[in-house]
PDB file of C-alpha atoms and ligand atoms in Angstrom:
ATOM      1  CA  UNK A 499      -4.550   5.754  16.687  1.00 96.00           C
ATOM      2  CA  UNK A 500      -2.701   4.880  13.488  1.00 98.00           C
ATOM      3  CA  UNK A 501      -1.565   1.366  12.596  1.00 98.00           C
ATOM      4  CA  UNK A 502       1.034   1.440   9.799  1.00 98.00           C
ATOM      5  CA  UNK A 503       1.467  -1.669   7.658  1.00 98.00           C
ATOM      6  CA  UNK A 504       4.260  -1.560   5.067  1.00 98.00           C
ATOM      7  CA  UNK A 505       5.987  -4.155   2.937  1.00 97.00           C
ATOM      8  CA  UNK A 506       6.722  -5.391  -0.574  1.00 96.00           C
ATOM      9  CA  UNK A 507       4.176  -6.464  -3.189  1.00 93.00           C
ATOM     10  CA  UNK A 508       2.266  -9.643  -2.401  1.00 91.00           C
ATOM     11  CA  UNK A 509       3.306  -9.807   1.265  1.00 94.00           C
ATOM     12  CA  UNK A 510      -0.371  -9.779   2.233  1.00 92.00           C
ATOM     13  CA  UNK A 511      -0.700  -6.114   3.258  1.00 95.00           C
ATOM     14  CA  UNK A 512      -4.185  -5.473   1.845  1.00 95.00           C
ATOM     15  CA  UNK A 513      -5.864  -8.584   3.213  1.00 95.00           C
ATOM     16  CA  UNK A 514      -4.265  -8.125   6.604  1.00 97.00           C
ATOM     17  CA  UNK A 515      -4.864  -4.358   6.788  1.00 98.00           C
ATOM     18  CA  UNK A 516      -8.543  -4.806   5.917  1.00 97.00           C
ATOM     19  CA  UNK A 517      -8.792  -7.581   8.510  1.00 98.00           C
ATOM     20  CA  UNK A 518      -7.209  -5.462  11.250  1.00 98.00           C
ATOM     21  CA  UNK A 519      -9.385  -2.447  10.365  1.00 98.00           C
ATOM     22  CA  UNK A 520     -12.504  -4.663  10.443  1.00 98.00           C
ATOM     23  CA  UNK A 521     -11.558  -6.300  13.758  1.00 98.00           C
ATOM     24  CA  UNK A 522     -10.913  -2.953  15.449  1.00 97.00           C
ATOM     25  CA  UNK A 523     -13.537  -0.809  13.712  1.00 97.00           C
ATOM     26  CA  UNK A 524     -10.772   1.460  12.328  1.00 98.00           C
ATOM     27  CA  UNK A 525     -10.769   3.186   8.923  1.00 97.00           C
ATOM     28  CA  UNK A 526      -8.676   1.587   6.174  1.00 98.00           C
ATOM     29  CA  UNK A 527      -6.335   3.526   3.878  1.00 98.00           C
ATOM     30  CA  UNK A 528      -4.837   1.790   0.837  1.00 98.00           C
ATOM     31  CA  UNK A 529      -2.143   4.314  -0.128  1.00 98.00           C
ATOM     32  CA  UNK A 530      -1.044   2.121  -3.055  1.00 98.00           C
ATOM     33  CA  UNK A 531      -4.454   2.652  -4.687  1.00 98.00           C
ATOM     34  CA  UNK A 532      -3.613   6.382  -4.883  1.00 98.00           C
ATOM     35  CA  UNK A 533      -0.330   5.697  -6.717  1.00 98.00           C
ATOM     36  CA  UNK A 534      -2.200   3.279  -8.966  1.00 98.00           C
ATOM     37  CA  UNK A 535      -4.804   5.964  -9.802  1.00 98.00           C
ATOM     38  CA  UNK A 536      -2.061   8.433 -10.756  1.00 98.00           C
ATOM     39  CA  UNK A 537      -0.438   5.680 -12.853  1.00 98.00           C
ATOM     40  CA  UNK A 538      -3.676   4.914 -14.687  1.00 98.00           C
ATOM     41  CA  UNK A 539      -4.328   8.594 -15.362  1.00 98.00           C
ATOM     42  CA  UNK A 540      -0.798   9.123 -16.666  1.00 98.00           C
ATOM     43  CA  UNK A 541      -1.117   6.117 -19.002  1.00 98.00           C
ATOM     44  CA  UNK A 542      -4.456   7.387 -20.296  1.00 98.00           C
ATOM     45  CA  UNK A 543      -3.423  11.034 -20.530  1.00 97.00           C
ATOM     46  CA  UNK A 544       0.353  11.206 -21.021  1.00 97.00           C
ATOM     47  CA  UNK A 545       0.158  14.852 -22.081  1.00 98.00           C
ATOM     48  CA  UNK A 546       0.055  15.847 -18.405  1.00 97.00           C
ATOM     49  CA  UNK A 547       2.894  14.961 -16.036  1.00 98.00           C
ATOM     50  CA  UNK A 548       2.265  12.398 -13.314  1.00 98.00           C
ATOM     51  CA  UNK A 549       2.765  15.168 -10.740  1.00 98.00           C
ATOM     52  CA  UNK A 550       0.048  17.236 -12.410  1.00 98.00           C
ATOM     53  CA  UNK A 551      -2.298  14.259 -12.244  1.00 98.00           C
ATOM     54  CA  UNK A 552      -1.400  13.690  -8.590  1.00 98.00           C
ATOM     55  CA  UNK A 553      -2.305  17.264  -7.716  1.00 97.00           C
ATOM     56  CA  UNK A 554      -5.487  17.420  -9.746  1.00 96.00           C
ATOM     57  CA  UNK A 555      -7.246  14.038  -9.612  1.00 97.00           C
ATOM     58  CA  UNK A 556     -10.275  13.373  -7.485  1.00 97.00           C
ATOM     59  CA  UNK A 557      -9.597  10.020  -5.852  1.00 97.00           C
ATOM     60  CA  UNK A 558     -12.198   8.333  -3.713  1.00 97.00           C
ATOM     61  CA  UNK A 559     -11.142   5.182  -1.837  1.00 97.00           C
ATOM     62  CA  UNK A 560     -13.544   2.656  -0.359  1.00 92.00           C
ATOM     63  CA  UNK A 561     -15.209  -0.591  -1.424  1.00 92.00           C
ATOM     64  CA  UNK A 562     -14.863   0.854  -4.950  1.00 97.00           C
ATOM     65  CA  UNK A 563     -12.064   3.142  -6.113  1.00 98.00           C
ATOM     66  CA  UNK A 564     -13.343   6.168  -8.021  1.00 98.00           C
ATOM     67  CA  UNK A 565     -11.114   8.326 -10.201  1.00 98.00           C
ATOM     68  CA  UNK A 566     -12.800  11.577 -11.188  1.00 97.00           C
ATOM     69  CA  UNK A 567     -16.084   9.746 -10.499  1.00 97.00           C
ATOM     70  CA  UNK A 568     -15.232   6.720 -12.687  1.00 98.00           C
ATOM     71  CA  UNK A 569     -15.072   3.239 -11.130  1.00 98.00           C
ATOM     72  CA  UNK A 570     -11.459   2.052 -11.631  1.00 98.00           C
ATOM     73  CA  UNK A 571     -11.469  -0.656  -8.933  1.00 97.00           C
ATOM     74  CA  UNK A 572     -10.367  -3.344 -11.409  1.00 96.00           C
ATOM     75  CA  UNK A 573      -8.532  -1.190 -13.952  1.00 97.00           C
ATOM     76  CA  UNK A 574      -5.907  -0.111 -11.393  1.00 98.00           C
ATOM     77  CA  UNK A 575      -4.915  -3.733 -10.621  1.00 94.00           C
ATOM     78  CA  UNK A 576      -3.587  -4.631 -14.086  1.00 93.00           C
ATOM     79  CA  UNK A 577       0.125  -5.538 -14.418  1.00 91.00           C
ATOM     80  CA  UNK A 578       0.662  -2.504 -16.694  1.00 95.00           C
ATOM     81  CA  UNK A 579      -0.739  -0.150 -14.062  1.00 97.00           C
ATOM     82  CA  UNK A 580       1.291  -1.898 -11.307  1.00 95.00           C
ATOM     83  CA  UNK A 581       4.533  -1.282 -13.201  1.00 95.00           C
ATOM     84  CA  UNK A 582       3.559   2.311 -13.999  1.00 98.00           C
ATOM     85  CA  UNK A 583       2.611   2.908 -10.334  1.00 98.00           C
ATOM     86  CA  UNK A 584       6.122   2.047  -9.247  1.00 96.00           C
ATOM     87  CA  UNK A 585       7.535   4.407 -11.913  1.00 97.00           C
ATOM     88  CA  UNK A 586       5.382   7.410 -10.935  1.00 98.00           C
ATOM     89  CA  UNK A 587       6.001   6.649  -7.240  1.00 98.00           C
ATOM     90  CA  UNK A 588       9.688   7.471  -7.704  1.00 97.00           C
ATOM     91  CA  UNK A 589       8.789  11.094  -8.573  1.00 98.00           C
ATOM     92  CA  UNK A 590       9.133  13.274  -5.422  1.00 98.00           C
ATOM     93  CA  UNK A 591       6.460  15.706  -6.671  1.00 98.00           C
ATOM     94  CA  UNK A 592       3.961  12.840  -7.007  1.00 98.00           C
ATOM     95  CA  UNK A 593       4.891  11.589  -3.564  1.00 98.00           C
ATOM     96  CA  UNK A 594       4.519  14.937  -1.834  1.00 98.00           C
ATOM     97  CA  UNK A 595       1.077  15.504  -3.394  1.00 98.00           C
ATOM     98  CA  UNK A 596      -0.154  12.061  -2.341  1.00 98.00           C
ATOM     99  CA  UNK A 597       1.476  12.088   1.092  1.00 98.00           C
ATOM    100  CA  UNK A 598      -0.327  15.392   1.817  1.00 98.00           C
ATOM    101  CA  UNK A 599      -3.648  13.751   0.927  1.00 97.00           C
ATOM    102  CA  UNK A 600      -2.846  10.695   3.045  1.00 98.00           C
ATOM    103  CA  UNK A 601      -1.879  12.810   6.064  1.00 98.00           C
ATOM    104  CA  UNK A 602      -5.082  14.842   5.744  1.00 97.00           C
ATOM    105  CA  UNK A 603      -7.148  11.638   5.824  1.00 96.00           C
ATOM    106  CA  UNK A 604      -5.216  10.195   8.762  1.00 97.00           C
ATOM    107  CA  UNK A 605      -5.540  13.400  10.793  1.00 96.00           C
ATOM    108  CA  UNK A 606      -8.875  12.341  12.261  1.00 87.00           C
ATOM    109  CA  UNK A 607      -9.872   9.106  14.007  1.00 90.00           C
ATOM    110  CA  UNK A 608      -8.400   5.619  14.086  1.00 97.00           C
ATOM    111  CA  UNK A 609      -6.819   4.195  10.925  1.00 98.00           C
ATOM    112  CA  UNK A 610      -5.027   1.212   9.516  1.00 98.00           C
ATOM    113  CA  UNK A 611      -2.892   2.524   6.646  1.00 98.00           C
ATOM    114  CA  UNK A 612      -0.896   0.328   4.290  1.00 98.00           C
ATOM    115  CA  UNK A 613       1.826   1.087   1.775  1.00 98.00           C
ATOM    116  CA  UNK A 614       5.584   1.406   1.478  1.00 97.00           C
ATOM    117  CA  UNK A 615       6.374   4.521   3.529  1.00 98.00           C
ATOM    118  CA  UNK A 616       3.553   4.794   6.082  1.00 98.00           C
ATOM    119  CA  UNK A 617       5.728   4.043   9.109  1.00 98.00           C
ATOM    120  CA  UNK A 618       8.749   5.972   7.793  1.00 97.00           C
ATOM    121  CA  UNK A 619       7.271   9.092   6.135  1.00 98.00           C
ATOM    122  CA  UNK A 620       3.473   9.404   6.097  1.00 98.00           C
ATOM    123  CA  UNK A 621       2.860   8.647   9.776  1.00 98.00           C
ATOM    124  CA  UNK A 622       6.138   8.191  11.665  1.00 98.00           C
ATOM    125  CA  UNK A 623       4.113   8.854  14.826  1.00 97.00           C
ATOM    126  CA  UNK A 624       1.997   5.701  14.260  1.00 98.00           C
ATOM    127  CA  UNK A 625       1.389   3.846  17.537  1.00 97.00           C
ATOM    128  CA  UNK A 626       1.909   0.455  15.862  1.00 98.00           C
ATOM    129  CA  UNK A 627       4.177  -0.189  12.886  1.00 98.00           C
ATOM    130  CA  UNK A 628       4.343  -3.508  11.117  1.00 98.00           C
ATOM    131  CA  UNK A 629       6.519  -4.534   8.181  1.00 98.00           C
ATOM    132  CA  UNK A 630       5.235  -7.631   6.380  1.00 98.00           C
ATOM    133  CA  UNK A 631       7.589  -9.878   4.472  1.00 97.00           C
ATOM    134  CA  UNK A 632       7.207 -13.196   2.646  1.00 96.00           C
ATOM    135  CA  UNK A 633       9.354 -15.351   0.396  1.00 95.00           C
ATOM    136  CA  UNK A 634       9.401 -14.482  -3.300  1.00 94.00           C
ATOM    137  CA  UNK A 635       7.659 -17.768  -4.123  1.00 94.00           C
ATOM    138  CA  UNK A 636       4.835 -17.099  -1.663  1.00 94.00           C
ATOM    139  CA  UNK A 637       4.374 -13.536  -2.826  1.00 95.00           C
ATOM    140  CA  UNK A 638       4.233 -14.596  -6.468  1.00 95.00           C
ATOM    141  CA  UNK A 639       1.792 -17.406  -5.671  1.00 94.00           C
ATOM    142  CA  UNK A 640      -0.534 -15.036  -3.805  1.00 92.00           C
ATOM    143  CA  UNK A 641      -0.492 -12.361  -6.484  1.00 92.00           C
ATOM    144  CA  UNK A 642      -0.940 -14.959  -9.271  1.00 94.00           C
ATOM    145  CA  UNK A 643      -3.958 -16.347  -7.431  1.00 92.00           C
ATOM    146  CA  UNK A 644      -5.516 -12.864  -7.153  1.00 88.00           C
ATOM    147  CA  UNK A 645      -4.922 -12.123 -10.831  1.00 88.00           C
ATOM    148  CA  UNK A 646      -5.706 -15.616 -12.172  1.00 91.00           C
ATOM    149  CA  UNK A 647      -2.202 -15.631 -13.663  1.00 92.00           C
ATOM    150  CA  UNK A 648       0.858 -17.891 -13.730  1.00 94.00           C
ATOM    151  CA  UNK A 649       3.260 -17.407 -10.750  1.00 93.00           C
ATOM    152  CA  UNK A 650       6.237 -17.758 -13.097  1.00 93.00           C
ATOM    153  CA  UNK A 651       5.019 -14.716 -15.041  1.00 92.00           C
ATOM    154  CA  UNK A 652       4.106 -12.690 -11.963  1.00 93.00           C
ATOM    155  CA  UNK A 653       7.423 -13.197 -10.134  1.00 94.00           C
ATOM    156  CA  UNK A 654       9.665 -11.115 -12.444  1.00 94.00           C
ATOM    157  CA  UNK A 655       7.130  -8.242 -12.310  1.00 93.00           C
ATOM    158  CA  UNK A 656       7.072  -8.305  -8.489  1.00 93.00           C
ATOM    159  CA  UNK A 657      10.867  -8.445  -8.279  1.00 94.00           C
ATOM    160  CA  UNK A 658      11.340  -5.579 -10.729  1.00 94.00           C
ATOM    161  CA  UNK A 659       8.862  -3.434  -8.805  1.00 94.00           C
ATOM    162  CA  UNK A 660      10.411  -4.255  -5.411  1.00 94.00           C
ATOM    163  CA  UNK A 661      13.908  -3.497  -6.671  1.00 95.00           C
ATOM    164  CA  UNK A 662      12.720  -0.105  -7.936  1.00 95.00           C
ATOM    165  CA  UNK A 663      10.704   0.593  -4.758  1.00 96.00           C
ATOM    166  CA  UNK A 664      13.620  -0.326  -2.472  1.00 95.00           C
ATOM    167  CA  UNK A 665      16.256   1.464  -4.544  1.00 96.00           C
ATOM    168  CA  UNK A 666      14.577   4.801  -5.210  1.00 96.00           C
ATOM    169  CA  UNK A 667      16.018   7.950  -3.723  1.00 95.00           C
ATOM    170  CA  UNK A 668      12.804   9.322  -2.200  1.00 94.00           C
ATOM    171  CA  UNK A 669      10.949   7.354   0.486  1.00 94.00           C
ATOM    172  CA  UNK A 670      12.281   3.924  -0.490  1.00 95.00           C
ATOM    173  CA  UNK A 671      10.470   0.825   0.681  1.00 95.00           C
ATOM    174  CA  UNK A 672      12.042   0.040   4.067  1.00 94.00           C
ATOM    175  CA  UNK A 673      11.009  -1.080   7.515  1.00 97.00           C
ATOM    176  CA  UNK A 674      10.939   1.734  10.069  1.00 97.00           C
ATOM    177  CA  UNK A 675      13.533   1.088  12.799  1.00 97.00           C
ATOM    178  CA  UNK A 676      10.685   0.639  15.311  1.00 97.00           C
ATOM    179  CA  UNK A 677       8.535  -1.617  13.086  1.00 98.00           C
ATOM    180  CA  UNK A 678       7.675  -5.177  14.067  1.00 98.00           C
ATOM    181  CA  UNK A 679       8.729  -7.382  11.142  1.00 98.00           C
ATOM    182  CA  UNK A 680       6.391 -10.308  10.459  1.00 97.00           C
ATOM    183  CA  UNK A 681       7.225 -12.966   7.878  1.00 96.00           C
ATOM    184  CA  UNK A 682       3.851 -14.104   6.550  1.00 94.00           C
ATOM    185  CA  UNK A 683       5.187 -17.043   4.474  1.00 91.00           C
ATOM    186  CA  UNK A 684       3.981 -19.685   6.931  1.00 90.00           C
ATOM    187  CA  UNK A 685       1.072 -17.812   8.481  1.00 93.00           C
ATOM    188  CA  UNK A 686      -2.475 -17.441   7.242  1.00 92.00           C
ATOM    189  CA  UNK A 687      -4.047 -14.002   7.073  1.00 94.00           C
ATOM    190  CA  UNK A 688      -6.119 -14.611  10.231  1.00 96.00           C
ATOM    191  CA  UNK A 689      -2.990 -15.349  12.271  1.00 97.00           C
ATOM    192  CA  UNK A 690      -1.270 -12.187  11.046  1.00 97.00           C
ATOM    193  CA  UNK A 691      -4.384 -10.134  11.846  1.00 98.00           C
ATOM    194  CA  UNK A 692      -4.449 -11.609  15.374  1.00 98.00           C
ATOM    195  CA  UNK A 693      -0.804 -10.705  15.959  1.00 98.00           C
ATOM    196  CA  UNK A 694      -1.333  -7.132  14.851  1.00 98.00           C
ATOM    197  CA  UNK A 695      -4.545  -6.743  16.874  1.00 98.00           C
ATOM    198  CA  UNK A 696      -2.545  -7.962  19.899  1.00 98.00           C
ATOM    199  CA  UNK A 697       0.115  -5.298  19.192  1.00 98.00           C
ATOM    200  CA  UNK A 698      -2.616  -2.636  19.017  1.00 97.00           C
ATOM    201  CA  UNK A 699      -4.146  -3.775  22.320  1.00 96.00           C
ATOM    202  CA  UNK A 700      -0.693  -3.703  23.931  1.00 96.00           C
ATOM    203  CA  UNK A 701      -0.054  -0.186  22.588  1.00 95.00           C
ATOM    204  CA  UNK A 702      -3.479   0.872  23.871  1.00 90.00           C
ATOM    205  CA  UNK A 703      -2.813  -0.371  27.390  1.00 89.00           C
ATOM    206  CA  UNK A 704       0.650   1.201  27.354  1.00 87.00           C
ATOM    207  CA  UNK A 705      -1.059   4.516  26.562  1.00 82.00           C
ATOM    208  CA  UNK A 706      -3.605   3.922  29.314  1.00 73.00           C
ATOM    209  CA  UNK A 707      -6.663   3.882  27.050  1.00 58.00           C
TER     210      UNK A 707
HETATM  211  O1  CDP B1402      -0.616  -4.290  -3.766  1.00 52.29           O
HETATM  212  P1  CDP B1402       0.842  -4.120  -4.071  1.00 52.29           P
HETATM  213  O2  CDP B1402       1.691  -4.297  -2.861  1.00 52.29           O
HETATM  214  O3  CDP B1402       1.291  -4.908  -5.255  1.00 52.29           O
HETATM  215  O4  CDP B1402       1.031  -2.622  -4.564  1.00 52.29           O
HETATM  216  P2  CDP B1402       0.387  -1.285  -3.997  1.00 52.29           P
HETATM  217  O5  CDP B1402       0.484  -1.213  -2.518  1.00 52.29           O
HETATM  218  O6  CDP B1402      -0.954  -1.102  -4.621  1.00 52.29           O
HETATM  219  O7  CDP B1402       1.402  -0.190  -4.594  1.00 52.29           O
HETATM  220  C1  CDP B1402       1.665  -0.059  -5.978  1.00 52.29           C
HETATM  221  C2  CDP B1402       2.955   0.718  -6.144  1.00 52.29           C
HETATM  222  O8  CDP B1402       2.756   2.032  -5.617  1.00 52.29           O
HETATM  223  C3  CDP B1402       4.157   0.173  -5.394  1.00 52.29           C
HETATM  224  O9  CDP B1402       4.925  -0.762  -6.158  1.00 52.29           O
HETATM  225  C4  CDP B1402       4.970   1.415  -5.067  1.00 52.29           C
HETATM  226  O10 CDP B1402       5.835   1.766  -6.126  1.00 52.29           O
HETATM  227  C5  CDP B1402       3.921   2.496  -4.945  1.00 52.29           C
HETATM  228  N1  CDP B1402       3.611   2.861  -3.559  1.00 52.29           N
HETATM  229  C6  CDP B1402       4.476   3.712  -2.906  1.00 52.29           C
HETATM  230  O11 CDP B1402       5.514   4.090  -3.460  1.00 52.29           O
HETATM  231  N2  CDP B1402       4.202   4.154  -1.658  1.00 52.29           N
HETATM  232  C7  CDP B1402       3.094   3.749  -1.018  1.00 52.29           C
HETATM  233  N3  CDP B1402       2.838   4.206   0.201  1.00 52.29           N
HETATM  234  C8  CDP B1402       2.212   2.839  -1.646  1.00 52.29           C
HETATM  235  C9  CDP B1402       2.512   2.404  -2.917  1.00 52.29           C
END
């Protein structure tokens, strides 16, 4: 079974997706980490196009993120890489290369996958689709806390990225028509995890598992 969790930056996708995967014993796919790896590579080696990087790079996702064998777990979280990720993610050639990798991973077993287009493009067949939202202030506060930064500085970066992600021509950030929208502003991560686990159990019983 696939559980798709999409939404804007700072809505709590990673924490919640990890929590759901842990609670259910499912695999966890952070599709954003792939776009971030392509962004980092294209900043470090601008002589190649982002699409070339996307087709060529060895990306290993897990507790640590490895890019061609190098540990980039922290490097891919910098504000510069975040902004670049949203730029390279608008390139359809980058997207098709990464979506192919994501689909290959999701082809076997049970997964919780998070991103912007999991429920709409990568896995429209997902049994459970969730779209997480939160107020701008809450999203900025969460991201600032993670980065040890000032929310007032983080907010414009999040807004710029969301505007680009929502407005791009290819696979824009959007809730799938059949996604359950959850506003996480007034919920803690545990409550959101519980709601999603309940949706998975309901989908399971509906399928007679
Ligand atoms: O963690 P956060 O929500 O800030 O970002 P992320 O999920 O790591 O994604 C970084 C960027 O990659 C996003 O701003 C999108 O531009 C892009 N992305 C995408 O286009 N499609 C995905 N499935 C995942 C990420």
